[in-house]
PDB file of C-alpha atoms in Angstrom:
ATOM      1  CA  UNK A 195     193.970  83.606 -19.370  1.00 69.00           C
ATOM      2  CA  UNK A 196     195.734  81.390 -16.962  1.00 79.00           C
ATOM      3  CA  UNK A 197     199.523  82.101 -18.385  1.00 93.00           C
ATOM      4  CA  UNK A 198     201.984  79.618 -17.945  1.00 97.00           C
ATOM      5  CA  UNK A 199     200.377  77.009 -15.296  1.00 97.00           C
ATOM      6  CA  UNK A 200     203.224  74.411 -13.319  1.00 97.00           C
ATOM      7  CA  UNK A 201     202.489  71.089 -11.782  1.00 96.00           C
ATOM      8  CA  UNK A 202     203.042  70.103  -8.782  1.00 96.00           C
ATOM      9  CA  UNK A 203     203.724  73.482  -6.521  1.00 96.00           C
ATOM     10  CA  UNK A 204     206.151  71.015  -4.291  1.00 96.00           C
ATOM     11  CA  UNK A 205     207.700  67.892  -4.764  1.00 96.00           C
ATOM     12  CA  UNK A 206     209.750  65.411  -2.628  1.00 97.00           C
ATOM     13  CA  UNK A 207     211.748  62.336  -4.000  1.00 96.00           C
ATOM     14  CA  UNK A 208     213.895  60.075  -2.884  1.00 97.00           C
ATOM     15  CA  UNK A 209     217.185  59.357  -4.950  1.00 97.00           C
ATOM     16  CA  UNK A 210     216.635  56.936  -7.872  1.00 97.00           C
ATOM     17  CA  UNK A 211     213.215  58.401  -8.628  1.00 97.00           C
ATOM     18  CA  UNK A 212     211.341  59.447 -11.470  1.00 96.00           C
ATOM     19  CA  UNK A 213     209.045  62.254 -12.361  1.00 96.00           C
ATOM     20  CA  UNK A 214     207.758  64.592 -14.783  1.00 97.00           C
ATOM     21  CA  UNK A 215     207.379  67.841 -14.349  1.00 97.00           C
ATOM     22  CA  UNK A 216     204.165  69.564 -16.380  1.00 97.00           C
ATOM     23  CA  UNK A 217     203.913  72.798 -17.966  1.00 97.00           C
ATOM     24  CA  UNK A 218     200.880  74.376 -19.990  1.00 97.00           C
ATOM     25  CA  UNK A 219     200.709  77.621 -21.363  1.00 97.00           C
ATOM     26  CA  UNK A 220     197.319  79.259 -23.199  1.00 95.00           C
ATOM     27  CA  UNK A 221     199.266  82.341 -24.540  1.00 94.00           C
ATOM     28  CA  UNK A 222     199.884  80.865 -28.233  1.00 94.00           C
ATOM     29  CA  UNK A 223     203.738  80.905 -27.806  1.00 94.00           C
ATOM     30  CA  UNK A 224     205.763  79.071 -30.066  1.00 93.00           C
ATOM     31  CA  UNK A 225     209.372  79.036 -27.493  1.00 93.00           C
ATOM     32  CA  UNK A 226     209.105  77.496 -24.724  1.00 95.00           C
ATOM     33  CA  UNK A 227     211.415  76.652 -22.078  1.00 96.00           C
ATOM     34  CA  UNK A 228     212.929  74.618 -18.742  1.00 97.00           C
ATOM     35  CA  UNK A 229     215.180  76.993 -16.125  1.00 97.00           C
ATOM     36  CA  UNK A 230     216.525  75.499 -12.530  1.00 97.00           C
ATOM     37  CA  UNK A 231     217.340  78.321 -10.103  1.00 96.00           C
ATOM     38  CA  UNK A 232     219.945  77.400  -7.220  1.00 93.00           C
ATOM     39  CA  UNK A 233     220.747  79.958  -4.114  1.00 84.00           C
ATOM     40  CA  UNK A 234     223.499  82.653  -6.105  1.00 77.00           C
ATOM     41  CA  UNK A 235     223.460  80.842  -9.422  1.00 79.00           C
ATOM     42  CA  UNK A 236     220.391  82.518 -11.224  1.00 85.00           C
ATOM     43  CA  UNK A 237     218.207  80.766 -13.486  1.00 92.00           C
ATOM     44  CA  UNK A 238     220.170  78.819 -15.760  1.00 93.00           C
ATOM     45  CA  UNK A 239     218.664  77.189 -18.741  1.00 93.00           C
ATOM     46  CA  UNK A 240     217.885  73.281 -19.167  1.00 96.00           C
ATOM     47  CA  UNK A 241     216.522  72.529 -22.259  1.00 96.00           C
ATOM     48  CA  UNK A 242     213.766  74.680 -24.913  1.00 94.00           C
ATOM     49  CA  UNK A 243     211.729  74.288 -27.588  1.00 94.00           C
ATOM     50  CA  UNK A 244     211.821  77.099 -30.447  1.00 91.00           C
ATOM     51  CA  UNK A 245     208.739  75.298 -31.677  1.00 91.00           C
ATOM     52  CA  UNK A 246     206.490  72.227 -31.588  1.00 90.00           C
ATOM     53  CA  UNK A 247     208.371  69.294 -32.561  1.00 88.00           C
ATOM     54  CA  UNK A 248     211.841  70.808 -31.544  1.00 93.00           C
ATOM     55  CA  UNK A 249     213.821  70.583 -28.547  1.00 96.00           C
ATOM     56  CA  UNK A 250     217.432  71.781 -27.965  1.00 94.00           C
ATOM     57  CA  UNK A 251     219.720  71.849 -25.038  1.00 94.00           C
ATOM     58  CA  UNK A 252     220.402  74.814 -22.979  1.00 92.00           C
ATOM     59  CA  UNK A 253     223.230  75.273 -20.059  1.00 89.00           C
ATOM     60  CA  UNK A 254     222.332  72.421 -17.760  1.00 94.00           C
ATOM     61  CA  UNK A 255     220.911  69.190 -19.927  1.00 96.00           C
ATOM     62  CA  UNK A 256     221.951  66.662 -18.045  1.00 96.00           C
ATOM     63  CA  UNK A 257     220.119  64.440 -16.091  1.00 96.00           C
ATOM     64  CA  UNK A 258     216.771  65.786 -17.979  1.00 97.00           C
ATOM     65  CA  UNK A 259     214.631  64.791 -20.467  1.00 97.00           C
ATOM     66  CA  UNK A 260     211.938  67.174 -22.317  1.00 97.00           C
ATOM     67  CA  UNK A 261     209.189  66.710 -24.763  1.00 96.00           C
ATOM     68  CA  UNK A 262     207.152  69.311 -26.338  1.00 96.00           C
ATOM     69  CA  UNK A 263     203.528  67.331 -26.496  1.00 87.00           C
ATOM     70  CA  UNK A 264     201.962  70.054 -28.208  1.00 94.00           C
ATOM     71  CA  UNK A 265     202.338  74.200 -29.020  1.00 95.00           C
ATOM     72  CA  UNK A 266     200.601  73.807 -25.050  1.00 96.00           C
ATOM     73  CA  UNK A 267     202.120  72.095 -23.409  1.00 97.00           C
ATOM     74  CA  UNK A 268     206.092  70.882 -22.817  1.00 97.00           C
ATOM     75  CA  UNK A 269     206.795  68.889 -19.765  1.00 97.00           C
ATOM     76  CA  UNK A 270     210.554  68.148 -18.207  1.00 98.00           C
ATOM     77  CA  UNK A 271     211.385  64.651 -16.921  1.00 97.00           C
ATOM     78  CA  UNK A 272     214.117  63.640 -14.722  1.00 96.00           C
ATOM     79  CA  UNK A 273     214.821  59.671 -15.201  1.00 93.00           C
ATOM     80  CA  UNK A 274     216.454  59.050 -11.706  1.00 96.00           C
ATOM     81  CA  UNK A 275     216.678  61.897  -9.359  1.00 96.00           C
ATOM     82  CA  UNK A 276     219.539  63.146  -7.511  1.00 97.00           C
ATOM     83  CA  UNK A 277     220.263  65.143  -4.817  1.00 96.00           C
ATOM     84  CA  UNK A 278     222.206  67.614  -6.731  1.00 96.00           C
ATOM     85  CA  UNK A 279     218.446  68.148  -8.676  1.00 97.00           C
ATOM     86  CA  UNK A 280     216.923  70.015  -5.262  1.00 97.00           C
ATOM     87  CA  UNK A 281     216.091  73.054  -6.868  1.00 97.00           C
ATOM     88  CA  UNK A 282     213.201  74.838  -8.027  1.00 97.00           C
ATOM     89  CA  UNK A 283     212.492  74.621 -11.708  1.00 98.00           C
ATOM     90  CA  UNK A 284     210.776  77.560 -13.255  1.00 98.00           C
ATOM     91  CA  UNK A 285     208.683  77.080 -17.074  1.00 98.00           C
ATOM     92  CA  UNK A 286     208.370  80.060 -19.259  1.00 96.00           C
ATOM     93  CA  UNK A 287     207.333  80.835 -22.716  1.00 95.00           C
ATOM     94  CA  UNK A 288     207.850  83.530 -25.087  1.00 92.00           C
ATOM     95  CA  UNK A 289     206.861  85.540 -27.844  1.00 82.00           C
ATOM     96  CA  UNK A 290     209.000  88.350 -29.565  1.00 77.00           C
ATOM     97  CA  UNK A 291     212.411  87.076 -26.551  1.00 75.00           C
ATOM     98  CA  UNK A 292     210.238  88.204 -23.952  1.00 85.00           C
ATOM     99  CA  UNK A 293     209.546  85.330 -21.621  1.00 90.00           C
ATOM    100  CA  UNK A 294     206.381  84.910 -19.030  1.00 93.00           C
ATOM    101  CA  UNK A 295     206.930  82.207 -16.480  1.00 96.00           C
ATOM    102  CA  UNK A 296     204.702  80.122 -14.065  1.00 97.00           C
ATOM    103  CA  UNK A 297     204.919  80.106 -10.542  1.00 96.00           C
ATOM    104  CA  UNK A 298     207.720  77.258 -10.164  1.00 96.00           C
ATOM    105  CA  UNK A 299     208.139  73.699  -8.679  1.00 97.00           C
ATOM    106  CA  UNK A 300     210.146  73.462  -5.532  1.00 96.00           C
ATOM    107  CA  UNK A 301     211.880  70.037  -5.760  1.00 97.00           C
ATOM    108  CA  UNK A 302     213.825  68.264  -2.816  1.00 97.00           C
ATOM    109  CA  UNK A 303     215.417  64.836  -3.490  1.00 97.00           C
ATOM    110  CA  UNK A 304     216.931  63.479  -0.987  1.00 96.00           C
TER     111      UNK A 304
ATOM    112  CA  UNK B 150     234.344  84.414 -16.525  1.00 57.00           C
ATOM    113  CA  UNK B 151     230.494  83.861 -16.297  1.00 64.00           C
ATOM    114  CA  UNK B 152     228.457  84.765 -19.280  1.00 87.00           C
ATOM    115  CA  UNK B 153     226.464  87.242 -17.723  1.00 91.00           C
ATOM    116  CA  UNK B 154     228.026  88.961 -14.563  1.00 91.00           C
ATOM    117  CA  UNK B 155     225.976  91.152 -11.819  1.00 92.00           C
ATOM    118  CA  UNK B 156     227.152  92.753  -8.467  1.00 85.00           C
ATOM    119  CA  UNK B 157     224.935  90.076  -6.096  1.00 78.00           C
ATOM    120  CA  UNK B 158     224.722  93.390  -3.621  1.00 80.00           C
ATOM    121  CA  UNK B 159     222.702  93.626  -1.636  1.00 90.00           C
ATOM    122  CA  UNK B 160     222.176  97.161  -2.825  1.00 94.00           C
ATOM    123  CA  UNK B 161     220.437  99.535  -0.390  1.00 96.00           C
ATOM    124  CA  UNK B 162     218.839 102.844  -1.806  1.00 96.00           C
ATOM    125  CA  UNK B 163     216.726 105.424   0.270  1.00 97.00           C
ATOM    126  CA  UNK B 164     213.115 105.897  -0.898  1.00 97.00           C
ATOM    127  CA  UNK B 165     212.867 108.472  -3.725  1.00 97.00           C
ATOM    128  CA  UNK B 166     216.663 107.801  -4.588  1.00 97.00           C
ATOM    129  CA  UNK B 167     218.062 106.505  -8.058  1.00 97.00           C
ATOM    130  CA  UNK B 168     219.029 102.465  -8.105  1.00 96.00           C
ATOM    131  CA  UNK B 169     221.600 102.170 -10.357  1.00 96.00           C
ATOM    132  CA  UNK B 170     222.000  98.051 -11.468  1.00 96.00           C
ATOM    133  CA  UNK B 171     224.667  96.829 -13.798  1.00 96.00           C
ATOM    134  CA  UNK B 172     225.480  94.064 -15.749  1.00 95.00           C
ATOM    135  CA  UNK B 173     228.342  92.919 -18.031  1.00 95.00           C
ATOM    136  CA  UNK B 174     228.484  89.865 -20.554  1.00 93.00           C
ATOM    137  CA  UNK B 175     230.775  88.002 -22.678  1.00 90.00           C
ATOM    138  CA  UNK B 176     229.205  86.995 -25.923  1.00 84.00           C
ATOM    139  CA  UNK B 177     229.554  89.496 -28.540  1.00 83.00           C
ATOM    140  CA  UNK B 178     226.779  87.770 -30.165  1.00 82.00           C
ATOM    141  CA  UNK B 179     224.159  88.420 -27.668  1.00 83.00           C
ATOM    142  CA  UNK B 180     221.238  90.617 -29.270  1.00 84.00           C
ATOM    143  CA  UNK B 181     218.847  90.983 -27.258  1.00 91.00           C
ATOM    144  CA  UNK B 182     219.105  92.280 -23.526  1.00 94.00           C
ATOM    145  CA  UNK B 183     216.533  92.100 -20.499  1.00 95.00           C
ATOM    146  CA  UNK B 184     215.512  93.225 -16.682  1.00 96.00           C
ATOM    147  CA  UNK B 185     213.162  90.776 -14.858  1.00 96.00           C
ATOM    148  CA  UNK B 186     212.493  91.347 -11.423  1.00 97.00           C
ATOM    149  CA  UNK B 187     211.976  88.707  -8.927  1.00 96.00           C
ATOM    150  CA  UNK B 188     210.410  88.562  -5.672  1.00 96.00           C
ATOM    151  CA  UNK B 189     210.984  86.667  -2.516  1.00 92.00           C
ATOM    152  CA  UNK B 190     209.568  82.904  -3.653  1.00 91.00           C
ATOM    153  CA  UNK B 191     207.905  83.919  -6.836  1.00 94.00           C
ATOM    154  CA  UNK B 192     208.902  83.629 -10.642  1.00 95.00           C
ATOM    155  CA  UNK B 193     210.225  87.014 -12.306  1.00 95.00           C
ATOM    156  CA  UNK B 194     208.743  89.228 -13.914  1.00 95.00           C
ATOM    157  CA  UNK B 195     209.890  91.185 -17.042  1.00 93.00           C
ATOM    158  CA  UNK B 196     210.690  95.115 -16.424  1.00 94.00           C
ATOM    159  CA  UNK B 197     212.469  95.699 -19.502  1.00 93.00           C
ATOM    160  CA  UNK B 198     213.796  94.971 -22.875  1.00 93.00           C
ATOM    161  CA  UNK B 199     216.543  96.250 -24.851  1.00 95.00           C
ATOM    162  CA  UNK B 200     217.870  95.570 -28.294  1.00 93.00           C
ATOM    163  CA  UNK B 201     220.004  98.660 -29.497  1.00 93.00           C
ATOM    164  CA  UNK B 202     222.399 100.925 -28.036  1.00 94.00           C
ATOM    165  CA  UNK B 203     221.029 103.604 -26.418  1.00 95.00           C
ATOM    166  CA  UNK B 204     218.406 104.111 -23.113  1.00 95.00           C
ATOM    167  CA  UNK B 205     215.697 103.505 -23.556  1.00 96.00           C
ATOM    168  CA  UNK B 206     212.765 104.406 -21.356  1.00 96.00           C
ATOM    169  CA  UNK B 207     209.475 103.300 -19.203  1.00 95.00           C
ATOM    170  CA  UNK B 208     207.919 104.889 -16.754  1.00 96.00           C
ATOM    171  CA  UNK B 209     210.649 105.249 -13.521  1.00 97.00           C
ATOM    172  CA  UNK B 210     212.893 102.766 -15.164  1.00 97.00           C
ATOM    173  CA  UNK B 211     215.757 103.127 -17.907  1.00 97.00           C
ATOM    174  CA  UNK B 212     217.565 100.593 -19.633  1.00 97.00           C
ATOM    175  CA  UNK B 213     220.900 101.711 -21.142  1.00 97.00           C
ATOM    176  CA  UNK B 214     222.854  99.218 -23.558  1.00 96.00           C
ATOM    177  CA  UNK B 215     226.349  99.726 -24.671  1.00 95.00           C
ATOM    178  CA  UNK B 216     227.442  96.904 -26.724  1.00 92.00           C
ATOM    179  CA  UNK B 217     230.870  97.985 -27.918  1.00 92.00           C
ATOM    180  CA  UNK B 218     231.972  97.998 -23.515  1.00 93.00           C
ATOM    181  CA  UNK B 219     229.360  94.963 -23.273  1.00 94.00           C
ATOM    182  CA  UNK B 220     227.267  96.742 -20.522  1.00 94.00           C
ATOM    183  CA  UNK B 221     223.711  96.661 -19.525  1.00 96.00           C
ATOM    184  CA  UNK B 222     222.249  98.569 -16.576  1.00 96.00           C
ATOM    185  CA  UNK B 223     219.068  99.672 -15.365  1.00 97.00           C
ATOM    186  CA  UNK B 224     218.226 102.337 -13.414  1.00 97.00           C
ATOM    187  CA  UNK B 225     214.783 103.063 -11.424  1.00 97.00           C
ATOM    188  CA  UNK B 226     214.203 106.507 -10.393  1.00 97.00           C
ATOM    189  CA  UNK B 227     212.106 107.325  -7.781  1.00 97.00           C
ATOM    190  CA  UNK B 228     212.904 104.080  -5.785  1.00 97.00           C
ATOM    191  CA  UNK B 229     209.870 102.679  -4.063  1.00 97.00           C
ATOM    192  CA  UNK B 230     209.796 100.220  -0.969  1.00 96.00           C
ATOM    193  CA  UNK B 231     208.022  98.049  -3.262  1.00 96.00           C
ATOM    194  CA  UNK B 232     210.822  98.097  -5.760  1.00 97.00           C
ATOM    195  CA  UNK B 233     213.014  95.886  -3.354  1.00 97.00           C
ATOM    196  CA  UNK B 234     213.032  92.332  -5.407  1.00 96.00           C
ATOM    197  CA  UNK B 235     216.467  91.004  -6.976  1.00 95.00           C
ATOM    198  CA  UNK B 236     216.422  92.394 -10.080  1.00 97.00           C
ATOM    199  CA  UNK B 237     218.190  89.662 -13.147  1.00 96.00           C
ATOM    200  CA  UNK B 238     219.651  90.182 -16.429  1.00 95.00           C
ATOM    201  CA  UNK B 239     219.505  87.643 -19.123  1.00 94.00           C
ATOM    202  CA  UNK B 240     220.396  87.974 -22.703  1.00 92.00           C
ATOM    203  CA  UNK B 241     219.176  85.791 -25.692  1.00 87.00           C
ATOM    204  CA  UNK B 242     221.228  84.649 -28.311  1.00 78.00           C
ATOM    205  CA  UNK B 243     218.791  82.332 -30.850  1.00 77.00           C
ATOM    206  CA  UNK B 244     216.731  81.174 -28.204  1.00 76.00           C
ATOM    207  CA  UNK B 245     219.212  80.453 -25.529  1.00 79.00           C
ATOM    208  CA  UNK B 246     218.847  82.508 -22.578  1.00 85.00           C
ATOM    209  CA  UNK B 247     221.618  82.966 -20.257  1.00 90.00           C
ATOM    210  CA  UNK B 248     220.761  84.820 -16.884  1.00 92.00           C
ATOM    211  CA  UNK B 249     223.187  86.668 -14.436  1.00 93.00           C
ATOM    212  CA  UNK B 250     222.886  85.475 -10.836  1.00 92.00           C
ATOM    213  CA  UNK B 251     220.951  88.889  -9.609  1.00 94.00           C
ATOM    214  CA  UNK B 252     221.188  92.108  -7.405  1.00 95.00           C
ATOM    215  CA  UNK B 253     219.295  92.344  -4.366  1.00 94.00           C
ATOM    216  CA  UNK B 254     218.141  95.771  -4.167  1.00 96.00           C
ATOM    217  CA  UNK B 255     216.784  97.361  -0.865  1.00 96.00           C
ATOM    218  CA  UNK B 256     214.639 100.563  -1.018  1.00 97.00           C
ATOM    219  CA  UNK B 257     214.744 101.631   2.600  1.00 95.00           C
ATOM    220  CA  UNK B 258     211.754 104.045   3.752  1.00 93.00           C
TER     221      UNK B 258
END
């Protein structure tokens, strides 16, 4: 089993950009989930999905959009990039509250 | 007040000392509790969970919840070189997870 896989590994945009970010998990988990993590903030969450066909926001929604494709897969888009986006954005999903995540993307906008 | 509050550290322990890490929330409501661990440029991990007050216990780690003082701490006996990661806490309250920003714990040879 792969986990919880993340598309791209690095990313560079220029302000006023769009992209998508992908997430896939193979672990039959209904929640899944979008976290940013910024130097001495911790992860702080952007938007989840309790199931398929549900999405909700978490700490941090703006700027974001989500959609939850399948139980598989849920990607996170952001319409028009900012600087204030650099960050790296971490998917997880999780059974039973306890949350497995994939390896991260590691935006810059600049 | 943040939600979920940690000492940042960095918190230095000699090898085959106790690492004591603490945490302290705000919502009342919070039921569950964990410990991830995260190192240097990767995702974290989960160490632990915790759902009632008490320790509760796995391998050289202990969770301890106390929700009446709203306190959650971990401690890791036996402290390992390897053990040095930043170690988060995050609670879950219906789904949304709040995380503290993380102590940086050093296990020193």
């Amino acid at each position: 089993n792969a986990g919880v896989t993340q598309t791209p590994k690095f990313q560079v945009l220029k302000t006023g950009q769009s992209m998508t970010l992908q997430c896939a998990q193979d672990m039959n988990h209904n929640s899944m989930y979008w976290y940013r993590q910024d130097p001495g903030m911790g992860l702080r969450l952007i938007y989840y999905s309790a199931s398929e066909g549900t999405t909700d926001k978490g700490e941090v929604p703006n700027g974001y959009n989500v959609s939850r494709l399948n139980k598989r897969e849920f990607s996170l888009r952001l319409e028009s990039a900012a600087p204030s986006q650099t960050s790296v954005y971490f998917c997880a999903s999780s059974a039973y509250n306890e949350q497995f995540f994939g390896p991260g993307t590691r935006l810059t906008v600049l | 007040q943040k939600e979920v509050e940690q000492n940042s550290g960095p918190l230095s322990v000699p090898e085959g000392a106790i690492a004591s890490l603490n945490c302290t929330y705000s919502d009342r409501g919070s039921q569950s509790f964990f410990w991830y661990r995260q190192y240097s440029g990767k995702s974290p991990e989960l160490i632990m969970s915790i759902y009632s007050n008490g320790d509760k216990e796995d391998g050289r780690f202990t969770a301890q919840l106390n929700k009446a003082s709203q306190y959650v701490s971990l401690l890791i006996r036996d402290s390992q070189p390897s053990d040095s990661a930043t170690y988060l806490c995050a609670l879950d309250n219906n789904n949304d997870m709040r995380f503290g920003a993380g102590t940086r714990l050093t296990v020193k040879p």
